[in-house]
Coordinates of C-alpha atoms in Angstrom, one line a residue:
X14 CA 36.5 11.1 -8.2
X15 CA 39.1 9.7 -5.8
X16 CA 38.6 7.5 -3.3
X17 CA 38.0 10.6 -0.4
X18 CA 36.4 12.0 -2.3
X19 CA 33.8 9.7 -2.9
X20 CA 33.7 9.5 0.8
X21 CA 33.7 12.6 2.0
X22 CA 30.6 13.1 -0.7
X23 CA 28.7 10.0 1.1
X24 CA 29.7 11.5 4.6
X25 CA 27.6 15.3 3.3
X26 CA 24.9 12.9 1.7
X27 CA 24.3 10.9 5.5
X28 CA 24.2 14.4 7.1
X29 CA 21.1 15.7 5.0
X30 CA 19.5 12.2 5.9
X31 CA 20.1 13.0 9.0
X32 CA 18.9 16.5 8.5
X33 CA 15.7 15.1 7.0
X34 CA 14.8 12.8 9.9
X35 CA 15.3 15.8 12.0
X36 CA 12.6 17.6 9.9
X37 CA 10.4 14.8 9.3
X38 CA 9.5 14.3 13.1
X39 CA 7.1 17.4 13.0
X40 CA 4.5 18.3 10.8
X41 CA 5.8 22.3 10.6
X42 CA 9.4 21.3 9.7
X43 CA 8.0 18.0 7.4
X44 CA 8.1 19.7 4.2
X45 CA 12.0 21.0 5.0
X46 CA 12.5 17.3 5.8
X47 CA 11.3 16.5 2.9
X48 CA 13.7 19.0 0.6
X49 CA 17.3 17.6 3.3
X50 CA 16.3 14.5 1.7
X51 CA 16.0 15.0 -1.9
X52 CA 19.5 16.9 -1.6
X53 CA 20.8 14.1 0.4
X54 CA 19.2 11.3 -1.9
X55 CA 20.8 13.7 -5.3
X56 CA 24.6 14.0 -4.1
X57 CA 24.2 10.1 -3.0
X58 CA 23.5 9.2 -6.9
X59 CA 25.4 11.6 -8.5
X60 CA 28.6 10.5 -6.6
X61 CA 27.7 6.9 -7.7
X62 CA 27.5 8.0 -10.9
X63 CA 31.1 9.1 -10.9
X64 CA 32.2 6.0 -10.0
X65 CA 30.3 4.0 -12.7
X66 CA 31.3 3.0 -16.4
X67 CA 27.8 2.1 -17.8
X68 CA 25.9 5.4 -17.8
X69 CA 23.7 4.9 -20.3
X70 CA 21.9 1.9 -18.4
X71 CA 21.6 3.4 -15.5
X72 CA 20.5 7.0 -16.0
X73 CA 18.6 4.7 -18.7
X74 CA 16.7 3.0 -15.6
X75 CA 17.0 5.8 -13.4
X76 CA 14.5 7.7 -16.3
X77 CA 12.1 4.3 -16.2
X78 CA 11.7 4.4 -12.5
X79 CA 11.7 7.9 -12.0
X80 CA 8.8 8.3 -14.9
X81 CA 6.9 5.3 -13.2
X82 CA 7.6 6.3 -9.7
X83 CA 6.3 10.2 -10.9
X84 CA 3.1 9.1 -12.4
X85 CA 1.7 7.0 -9.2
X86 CA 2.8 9.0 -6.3
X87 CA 0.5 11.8 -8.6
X88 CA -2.0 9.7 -9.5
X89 CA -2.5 8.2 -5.8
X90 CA -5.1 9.7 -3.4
X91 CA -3.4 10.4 0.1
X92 CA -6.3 8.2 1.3
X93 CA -4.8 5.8 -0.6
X94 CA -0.7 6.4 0.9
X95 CA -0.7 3.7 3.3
X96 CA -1.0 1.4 0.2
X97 CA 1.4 3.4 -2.0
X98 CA 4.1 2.9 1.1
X99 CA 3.4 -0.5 1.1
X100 CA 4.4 -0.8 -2.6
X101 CA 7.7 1.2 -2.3
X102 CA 9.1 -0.8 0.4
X103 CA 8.1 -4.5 -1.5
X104 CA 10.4 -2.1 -4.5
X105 CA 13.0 -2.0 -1.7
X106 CA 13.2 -5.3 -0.8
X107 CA 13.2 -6.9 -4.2
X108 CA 15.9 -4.4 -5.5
X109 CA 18.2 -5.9 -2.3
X110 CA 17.6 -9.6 -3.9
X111 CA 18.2 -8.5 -7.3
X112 CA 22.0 -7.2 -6.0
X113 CA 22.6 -10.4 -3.9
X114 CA 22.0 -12.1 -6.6
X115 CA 24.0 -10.1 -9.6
X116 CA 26.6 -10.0 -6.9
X117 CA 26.6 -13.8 -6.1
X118 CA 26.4 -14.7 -9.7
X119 CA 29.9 -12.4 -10.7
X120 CA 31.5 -11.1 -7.3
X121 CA 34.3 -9.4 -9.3
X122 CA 32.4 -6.8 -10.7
X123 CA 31.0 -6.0 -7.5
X124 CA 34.6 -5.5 -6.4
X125 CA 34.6 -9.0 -4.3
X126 CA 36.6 -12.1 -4.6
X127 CA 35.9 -15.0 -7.4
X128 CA 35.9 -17.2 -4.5
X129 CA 33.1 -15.2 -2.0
X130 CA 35.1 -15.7 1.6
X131 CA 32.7 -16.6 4.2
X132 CA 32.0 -12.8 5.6
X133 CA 30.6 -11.8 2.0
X134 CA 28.3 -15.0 2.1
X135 CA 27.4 -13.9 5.4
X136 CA 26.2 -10.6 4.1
X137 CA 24.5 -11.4 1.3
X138 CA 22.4 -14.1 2.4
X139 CA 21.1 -11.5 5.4
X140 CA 20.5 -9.0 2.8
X141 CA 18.5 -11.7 0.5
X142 CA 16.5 -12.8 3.3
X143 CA 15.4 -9.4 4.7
X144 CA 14.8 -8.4 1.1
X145 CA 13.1 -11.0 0.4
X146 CA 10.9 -10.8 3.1
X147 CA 10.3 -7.6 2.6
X148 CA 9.2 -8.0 -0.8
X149 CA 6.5 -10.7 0.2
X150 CA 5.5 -9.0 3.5
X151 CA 5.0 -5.5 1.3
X152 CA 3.1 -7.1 -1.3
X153 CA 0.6 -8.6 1.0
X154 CA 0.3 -5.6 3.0
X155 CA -0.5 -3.5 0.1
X156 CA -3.0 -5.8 -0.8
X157 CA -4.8 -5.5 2.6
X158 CA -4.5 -2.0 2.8
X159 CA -5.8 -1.9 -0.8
X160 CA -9.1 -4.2 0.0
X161 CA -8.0 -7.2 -2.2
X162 CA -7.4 -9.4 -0.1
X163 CA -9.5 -9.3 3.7
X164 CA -7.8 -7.4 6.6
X165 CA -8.7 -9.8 9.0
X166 CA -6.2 -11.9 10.1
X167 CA -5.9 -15.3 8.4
X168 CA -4.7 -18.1 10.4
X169 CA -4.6 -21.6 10.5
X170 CA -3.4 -24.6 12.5
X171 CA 0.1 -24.9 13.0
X172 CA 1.1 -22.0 11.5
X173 CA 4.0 -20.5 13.8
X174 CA 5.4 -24.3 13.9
X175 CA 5.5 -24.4 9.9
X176 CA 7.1 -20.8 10.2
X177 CA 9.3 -22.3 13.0
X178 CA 10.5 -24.9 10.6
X179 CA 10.7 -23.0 7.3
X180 CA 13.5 -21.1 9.6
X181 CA 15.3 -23.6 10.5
X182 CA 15.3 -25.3 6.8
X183 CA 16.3 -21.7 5.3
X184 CA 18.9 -21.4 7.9
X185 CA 20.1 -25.6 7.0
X186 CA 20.4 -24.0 3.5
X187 CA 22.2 -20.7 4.8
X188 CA 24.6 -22.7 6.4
X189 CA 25.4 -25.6 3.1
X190 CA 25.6 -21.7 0.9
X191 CA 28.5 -20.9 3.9
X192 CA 30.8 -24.0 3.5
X193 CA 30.1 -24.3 -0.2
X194 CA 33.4 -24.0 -1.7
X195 CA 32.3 -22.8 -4.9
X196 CA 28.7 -20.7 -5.9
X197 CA 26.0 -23.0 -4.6
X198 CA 23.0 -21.8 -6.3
X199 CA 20.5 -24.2 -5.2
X200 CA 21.2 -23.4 -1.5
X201 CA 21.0 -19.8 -2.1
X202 CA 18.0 -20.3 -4.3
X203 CA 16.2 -22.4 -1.5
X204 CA 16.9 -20.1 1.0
X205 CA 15.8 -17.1 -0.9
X206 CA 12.5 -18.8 -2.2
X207 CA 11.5 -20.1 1.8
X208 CA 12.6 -16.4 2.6
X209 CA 9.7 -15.3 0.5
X210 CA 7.6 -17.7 1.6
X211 CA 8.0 -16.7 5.5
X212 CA 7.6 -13.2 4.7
X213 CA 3.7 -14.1 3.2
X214 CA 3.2 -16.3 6.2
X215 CA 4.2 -13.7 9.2
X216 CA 1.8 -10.7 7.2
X217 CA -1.2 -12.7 6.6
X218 CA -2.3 -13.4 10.2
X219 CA -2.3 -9.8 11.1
X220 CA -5.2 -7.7 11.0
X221 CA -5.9 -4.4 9.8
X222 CA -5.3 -2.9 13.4
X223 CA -2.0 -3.7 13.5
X224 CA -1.2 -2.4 10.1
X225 CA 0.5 0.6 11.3
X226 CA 2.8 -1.1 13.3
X227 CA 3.6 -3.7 10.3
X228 CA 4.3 -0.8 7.6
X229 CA 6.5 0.8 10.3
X230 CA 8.2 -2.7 11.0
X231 CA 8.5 -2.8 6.7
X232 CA 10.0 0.4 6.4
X233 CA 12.7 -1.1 8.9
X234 CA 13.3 -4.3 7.4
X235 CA 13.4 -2.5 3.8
X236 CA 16.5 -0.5 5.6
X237 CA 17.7 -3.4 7.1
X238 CA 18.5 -5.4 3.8
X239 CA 19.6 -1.9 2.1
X240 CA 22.5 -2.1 5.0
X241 CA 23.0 -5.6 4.6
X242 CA 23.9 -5.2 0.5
X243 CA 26.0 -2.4 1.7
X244 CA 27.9 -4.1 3.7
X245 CA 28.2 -6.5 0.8
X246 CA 29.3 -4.1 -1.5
X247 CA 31.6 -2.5 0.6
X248 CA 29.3 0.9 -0.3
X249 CA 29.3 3.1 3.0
X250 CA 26.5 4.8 1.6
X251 CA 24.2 1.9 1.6
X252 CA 25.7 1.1 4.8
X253 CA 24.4 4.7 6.5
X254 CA 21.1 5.1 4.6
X255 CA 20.1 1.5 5.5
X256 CA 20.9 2.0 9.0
X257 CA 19.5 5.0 9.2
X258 CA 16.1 3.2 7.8
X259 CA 16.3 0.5 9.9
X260 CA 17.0 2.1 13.7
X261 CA 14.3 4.5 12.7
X262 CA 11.6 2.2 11.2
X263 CA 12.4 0.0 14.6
X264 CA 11.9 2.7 17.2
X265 CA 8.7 3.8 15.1
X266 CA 7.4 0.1 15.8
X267 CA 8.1 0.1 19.2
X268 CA 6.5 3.5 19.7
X269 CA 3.4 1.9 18.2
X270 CA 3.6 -1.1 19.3
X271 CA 3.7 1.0 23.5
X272 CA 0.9 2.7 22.0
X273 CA -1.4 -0.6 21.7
X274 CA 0.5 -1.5 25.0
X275 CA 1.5 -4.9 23.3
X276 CA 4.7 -6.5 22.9
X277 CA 6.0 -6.4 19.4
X278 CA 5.8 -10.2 19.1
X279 CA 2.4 -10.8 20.0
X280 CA 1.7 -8.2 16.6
X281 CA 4.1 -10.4 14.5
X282 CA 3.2 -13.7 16.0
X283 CA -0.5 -13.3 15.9
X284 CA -3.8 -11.6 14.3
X285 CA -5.0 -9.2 16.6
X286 CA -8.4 -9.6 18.4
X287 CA -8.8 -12.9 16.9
X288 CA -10.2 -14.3 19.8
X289 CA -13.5 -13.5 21.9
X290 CA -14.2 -10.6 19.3
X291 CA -17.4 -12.5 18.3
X292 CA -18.7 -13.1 21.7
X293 CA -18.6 -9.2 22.3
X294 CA -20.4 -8.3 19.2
X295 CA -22.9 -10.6 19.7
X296 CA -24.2 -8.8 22.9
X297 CA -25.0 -6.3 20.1
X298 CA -28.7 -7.1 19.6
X299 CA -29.4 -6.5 23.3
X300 CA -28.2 -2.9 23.9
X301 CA -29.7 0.3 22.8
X302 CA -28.7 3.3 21.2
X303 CA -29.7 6.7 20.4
X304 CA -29.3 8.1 17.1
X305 CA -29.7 11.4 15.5
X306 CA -28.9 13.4 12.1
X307 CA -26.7 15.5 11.1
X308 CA -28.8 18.2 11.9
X309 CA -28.9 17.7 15.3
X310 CA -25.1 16.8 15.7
X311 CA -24.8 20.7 13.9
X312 CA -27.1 22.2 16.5
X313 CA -25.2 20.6 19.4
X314 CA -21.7 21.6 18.1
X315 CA -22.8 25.3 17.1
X316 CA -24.0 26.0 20.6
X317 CA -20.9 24.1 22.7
X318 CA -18.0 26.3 23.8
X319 CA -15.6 23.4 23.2
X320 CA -15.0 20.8 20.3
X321 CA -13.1 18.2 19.8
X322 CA -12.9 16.3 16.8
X323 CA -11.5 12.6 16.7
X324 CA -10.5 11.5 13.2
X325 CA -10.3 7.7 12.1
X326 CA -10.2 5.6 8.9
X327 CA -13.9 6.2 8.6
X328 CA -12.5 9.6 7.6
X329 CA -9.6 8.3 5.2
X330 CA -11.8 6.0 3.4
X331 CA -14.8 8.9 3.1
X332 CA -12.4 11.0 2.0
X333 CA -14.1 13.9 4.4
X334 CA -10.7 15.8 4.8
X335 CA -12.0 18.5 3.2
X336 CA -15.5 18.6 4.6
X337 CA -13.8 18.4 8.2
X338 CA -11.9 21.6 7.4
X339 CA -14.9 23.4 6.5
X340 CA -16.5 22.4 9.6
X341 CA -14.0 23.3 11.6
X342 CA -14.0 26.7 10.5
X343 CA -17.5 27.2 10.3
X344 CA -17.8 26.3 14.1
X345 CA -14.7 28.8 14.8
X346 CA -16.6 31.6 13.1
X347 CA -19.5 31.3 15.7
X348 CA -16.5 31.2 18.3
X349 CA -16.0 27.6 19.3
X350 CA -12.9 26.3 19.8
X351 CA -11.9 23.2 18.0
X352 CA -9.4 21.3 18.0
X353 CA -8.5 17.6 16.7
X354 CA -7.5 14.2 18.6
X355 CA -5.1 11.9 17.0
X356 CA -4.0 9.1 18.2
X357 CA -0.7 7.1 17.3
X358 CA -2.4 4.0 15.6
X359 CA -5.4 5.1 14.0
X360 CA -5.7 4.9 10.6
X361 CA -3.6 2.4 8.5
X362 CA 0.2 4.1 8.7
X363 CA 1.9 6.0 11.4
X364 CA 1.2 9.5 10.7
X365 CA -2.0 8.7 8.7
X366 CA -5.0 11.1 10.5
X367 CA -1.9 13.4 10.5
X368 CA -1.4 13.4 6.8
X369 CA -5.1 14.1 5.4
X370 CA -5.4 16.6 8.0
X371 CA -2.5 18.4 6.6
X372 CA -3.1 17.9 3.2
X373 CA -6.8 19.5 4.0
X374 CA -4.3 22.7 5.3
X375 CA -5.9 22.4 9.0
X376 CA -3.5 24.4 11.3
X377 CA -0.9 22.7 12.9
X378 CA -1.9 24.3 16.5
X379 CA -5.2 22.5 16.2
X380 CA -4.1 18.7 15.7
X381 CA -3.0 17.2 19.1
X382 CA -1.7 14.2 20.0
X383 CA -3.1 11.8 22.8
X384 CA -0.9 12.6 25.5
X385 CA -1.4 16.3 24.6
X386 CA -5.1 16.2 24.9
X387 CA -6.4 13.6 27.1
X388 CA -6.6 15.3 30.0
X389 CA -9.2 18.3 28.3
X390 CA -12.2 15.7 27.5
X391 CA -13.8 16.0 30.9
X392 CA -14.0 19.7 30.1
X393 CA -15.2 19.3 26.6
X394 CA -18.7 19.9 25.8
X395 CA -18.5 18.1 22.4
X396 CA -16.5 15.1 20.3
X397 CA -17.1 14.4 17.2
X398 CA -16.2 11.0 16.2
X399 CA -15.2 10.4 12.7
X400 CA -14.8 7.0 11.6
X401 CA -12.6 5.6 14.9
X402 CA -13.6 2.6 16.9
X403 CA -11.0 1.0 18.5
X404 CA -9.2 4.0 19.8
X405 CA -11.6 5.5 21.8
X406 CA -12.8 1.8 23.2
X407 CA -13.8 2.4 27.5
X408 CA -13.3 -1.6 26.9
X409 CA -9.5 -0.9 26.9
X410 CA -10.2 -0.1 30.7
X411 CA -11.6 -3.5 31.4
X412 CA -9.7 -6.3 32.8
X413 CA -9.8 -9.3 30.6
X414 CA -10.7 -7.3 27.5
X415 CA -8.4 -8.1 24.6
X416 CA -7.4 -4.6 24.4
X417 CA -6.7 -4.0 28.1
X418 CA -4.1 -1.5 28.5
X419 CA -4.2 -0.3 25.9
X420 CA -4.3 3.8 25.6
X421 CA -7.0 5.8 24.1
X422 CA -8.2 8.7 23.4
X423 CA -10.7 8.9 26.3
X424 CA -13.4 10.5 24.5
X425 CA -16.1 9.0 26.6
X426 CA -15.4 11.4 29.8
X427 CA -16.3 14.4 27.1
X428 CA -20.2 15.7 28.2
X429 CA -21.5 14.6 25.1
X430 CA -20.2 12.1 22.1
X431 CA -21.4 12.2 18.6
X432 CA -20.2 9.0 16.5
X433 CA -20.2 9.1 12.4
X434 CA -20.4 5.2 11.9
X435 CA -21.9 4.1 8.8
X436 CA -23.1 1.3 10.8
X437 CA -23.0 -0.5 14.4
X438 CA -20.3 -2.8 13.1
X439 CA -17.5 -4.0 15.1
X440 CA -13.9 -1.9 15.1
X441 CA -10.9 -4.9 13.2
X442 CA -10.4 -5.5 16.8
X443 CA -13.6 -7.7 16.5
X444 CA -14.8 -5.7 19.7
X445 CA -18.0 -4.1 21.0
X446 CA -17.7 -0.5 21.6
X447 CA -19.9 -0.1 24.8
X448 CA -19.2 4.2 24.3
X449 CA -21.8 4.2 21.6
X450 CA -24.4 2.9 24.0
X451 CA -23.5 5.3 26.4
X452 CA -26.3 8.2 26.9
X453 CA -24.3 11.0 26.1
X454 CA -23.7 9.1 23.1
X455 CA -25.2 9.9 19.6
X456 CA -24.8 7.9 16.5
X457 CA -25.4 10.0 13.3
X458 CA -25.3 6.6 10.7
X459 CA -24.0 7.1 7.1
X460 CA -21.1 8.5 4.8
X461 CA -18.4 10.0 7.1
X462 CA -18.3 13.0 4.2
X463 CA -22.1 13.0 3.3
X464 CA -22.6 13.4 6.9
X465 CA -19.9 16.2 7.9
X466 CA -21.2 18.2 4.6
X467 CA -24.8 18.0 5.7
X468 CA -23.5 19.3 9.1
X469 CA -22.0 22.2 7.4
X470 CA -24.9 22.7 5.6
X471 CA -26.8 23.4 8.7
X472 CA -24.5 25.6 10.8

């Protein structure tokens, strides 16, 4: 293919990314979305392909990946997709260090100078260091997410100084790879290995409430270092995707970072509720509750008018999808509406209540999101609490509280509360949740899907 050519085939591929953003920011238009993107990601490779010598290896590796790639996204529960996204972005970021570094080790076959001119080094150390980061910060994300390693945050003295001066030492290096006059791979190896290092230092002292907002913040960096390669490679392509990645991953973060009303440094810079969430659970043992079964959660729900049902990653990890869907439509065949409260953060991904409710097939017109339904819980006779803690807190209200500020879905103004919990445990916010104490409060104890079954059962 010629040169336009080849452009003008990049130019159609960036429109049906485009296109699939477009779909992807509802759930009705997702699956569309979805199909603008394989198109998109298609013409993208097969014009790269036309511009390549060395098929074999790379439909060779494109086989391998796709085989590999096929097999886990099947295999993976959507419980489990958090973790699975995790793992594709650290894929992202390493594939960006694996260019920089094929690219740095024989420019010319990259289509760059011998001699790299400073621009080219410029480029390729930003795309090895967002890569690289990446990588690390995936990796240790997916293994919180996954339960391998604890989702608390883990912190320890000093630790923004050391990252403070693992910076400025990467950047020392950055700058001796710059004015090197020929290839100078043990500055570009130091940099990239302290790259890797920072990434496993900024991830580790955020908590599992904040995870949302870090994949979302991967998923931008991942695009970030994609554009930074292109640039590299001159490959407009790369360029657009990335970009396209990035700007997108970035505005997700900052919607959920607005949505936990806290600045997007204080998620990055520190573990979240890390302080004084041990003082408020220990009031614990001095409140009292009222608990009930599942029988009597069914008997309330089958005689309200209105229902609202407030998924959380009690549900994801329950696996109660399903078993929600059946209740749901066992309540609407005795003529009560219900409908279903989601709210940005919970779970353990943007979009995560979102995606098991639509894998259970629950009807789009029934899953709202906070703004949408806030203002219908004083005229509720009924929520139904799956799983959530932290976003549906009254201590967000409270001045002082760690999470004051920050919105929720205000299920306590509902005329009566019913909470699946398997237990009185604190939220990863380390926080007391003075809502289950409440006396329109019920706590119905045990497996979020054991529990919504029996409910079932009884209707």
């Amino acid at each position: 293919m010629s040169a336009n050519s080849v452009a003008l085939a990049y130019l159609i591929a960036s429109v049906f990314f485009i296109l699939a953003l477009k779909g992807l920011s509802s759930p009705l238009t997702a699956r569309r979305g979805n199909l603008f993107g394989m198109v998109g990601m298609a013409i993208a490779v097969a014009t790269t392909l036309t511009i390549t010598k060395n098929w074999a290896l790379i439909l060779a590796c494109i086989a391998l990946g796709g085989a590999v790639g096929a097999v886990v996204a099947r295999r993976v529960q959507m419980t489990a997709m958090p973790e699975l996204v995790a793992f594709m972005h650290s894929l992202v970021g390493l594939a960006a260090v694996f260019i920089a570094i094929a690219a740095v080790n024989n420019p010319v076959s990259f289509g760059l100078p011998a001699i790299l001119p400073m621009g080219s080094k410029l480029e390729l150390f930003l795309g090895t260091f967002i890569g690289a980061m990446t990588w690390s910060g995936s990796v240790i994300a997916f293994l919180k997410l996954s339960g391998r390693m604890s989702g608390a945050p883990i912190t320890f003295g000093g630790q923004h100084m050391v990252n403070l001066i693992l910076a400025v030492v990467m950047v020392a290096f950055g700058l001796w790879f710059f004015f090197s006059e020929t290839t100078n791979w043990t500055a570009f190896a130091a940099m990239t290995a302290i790259a890797f290092v920072l990434g496993f230092l900024i991830i580790i002292p955020i908590g599992g409430a904040d995870m949302p907002v870090v994949i979302s913040m991967l998923n931008s960096y991942s695009g970030w270092a994609a554009a930074g390669i292109g640039f590299s490679l001159g490959n407009p392509m790369l360029i657009i995707a990335g970009s396209l990645v990035g700007s997108s991953g970035a505005i997700l973060s900052y919607i959920m970072c607005k949505a936990m009303n806290r600045p997007f440094l204080s998620v990055i810079l520190g573990g979240f509720g890390s302080e004084g969430g041990a003082v408020a659970a220990s009031d614990q043992g001095q409140k009292t509750y009222r608990s009930g079964s599942a029988d009597d959660a069914a008997f309330l729900m089958g005689n309200a008018d209105t229902v609202i049902i407030v998924p959380g990653y009690g549900l994801a990890v329950a696996r109660a999808q399903h078993a929600v869907k059946e209740l749901a439509e066992k309540l609407h065949s005795k003529g009560v509406n219900v409908r279903f409260a989601i709210h940005p953060v919970a779970g353990r991904m943007p979009g995560h209540m979102n995606v098991l409710l639509a894998e259970a097939e629950i009807p789009y017109e029934q899953v709202l999101e906070m703004d949408e339904i806030n203002s219908d819980f004083p005229n509720t006779d009924v929520v139904l609490i799956l799983g959530a803690n932290d976003v549906v807190n009254p201590a967000a209200n409270v001045p002082g509280s760690p999470i004051y500020g920050m919105p929720i879905l205000e299920a306590h103004k509902a005329r009566t509360v019913m909470v699946v919990k398997r237990s009185m445990a604190a939220g990863y916010a380390g926080l007391d949740n003075d809502l289950f104490y409440m006396d329109k409060t019920m706590m119905v104890f045990g497996d979020a899907k054991k529990v919504v079954e029996d409910m079932v059962k009884a209707l």
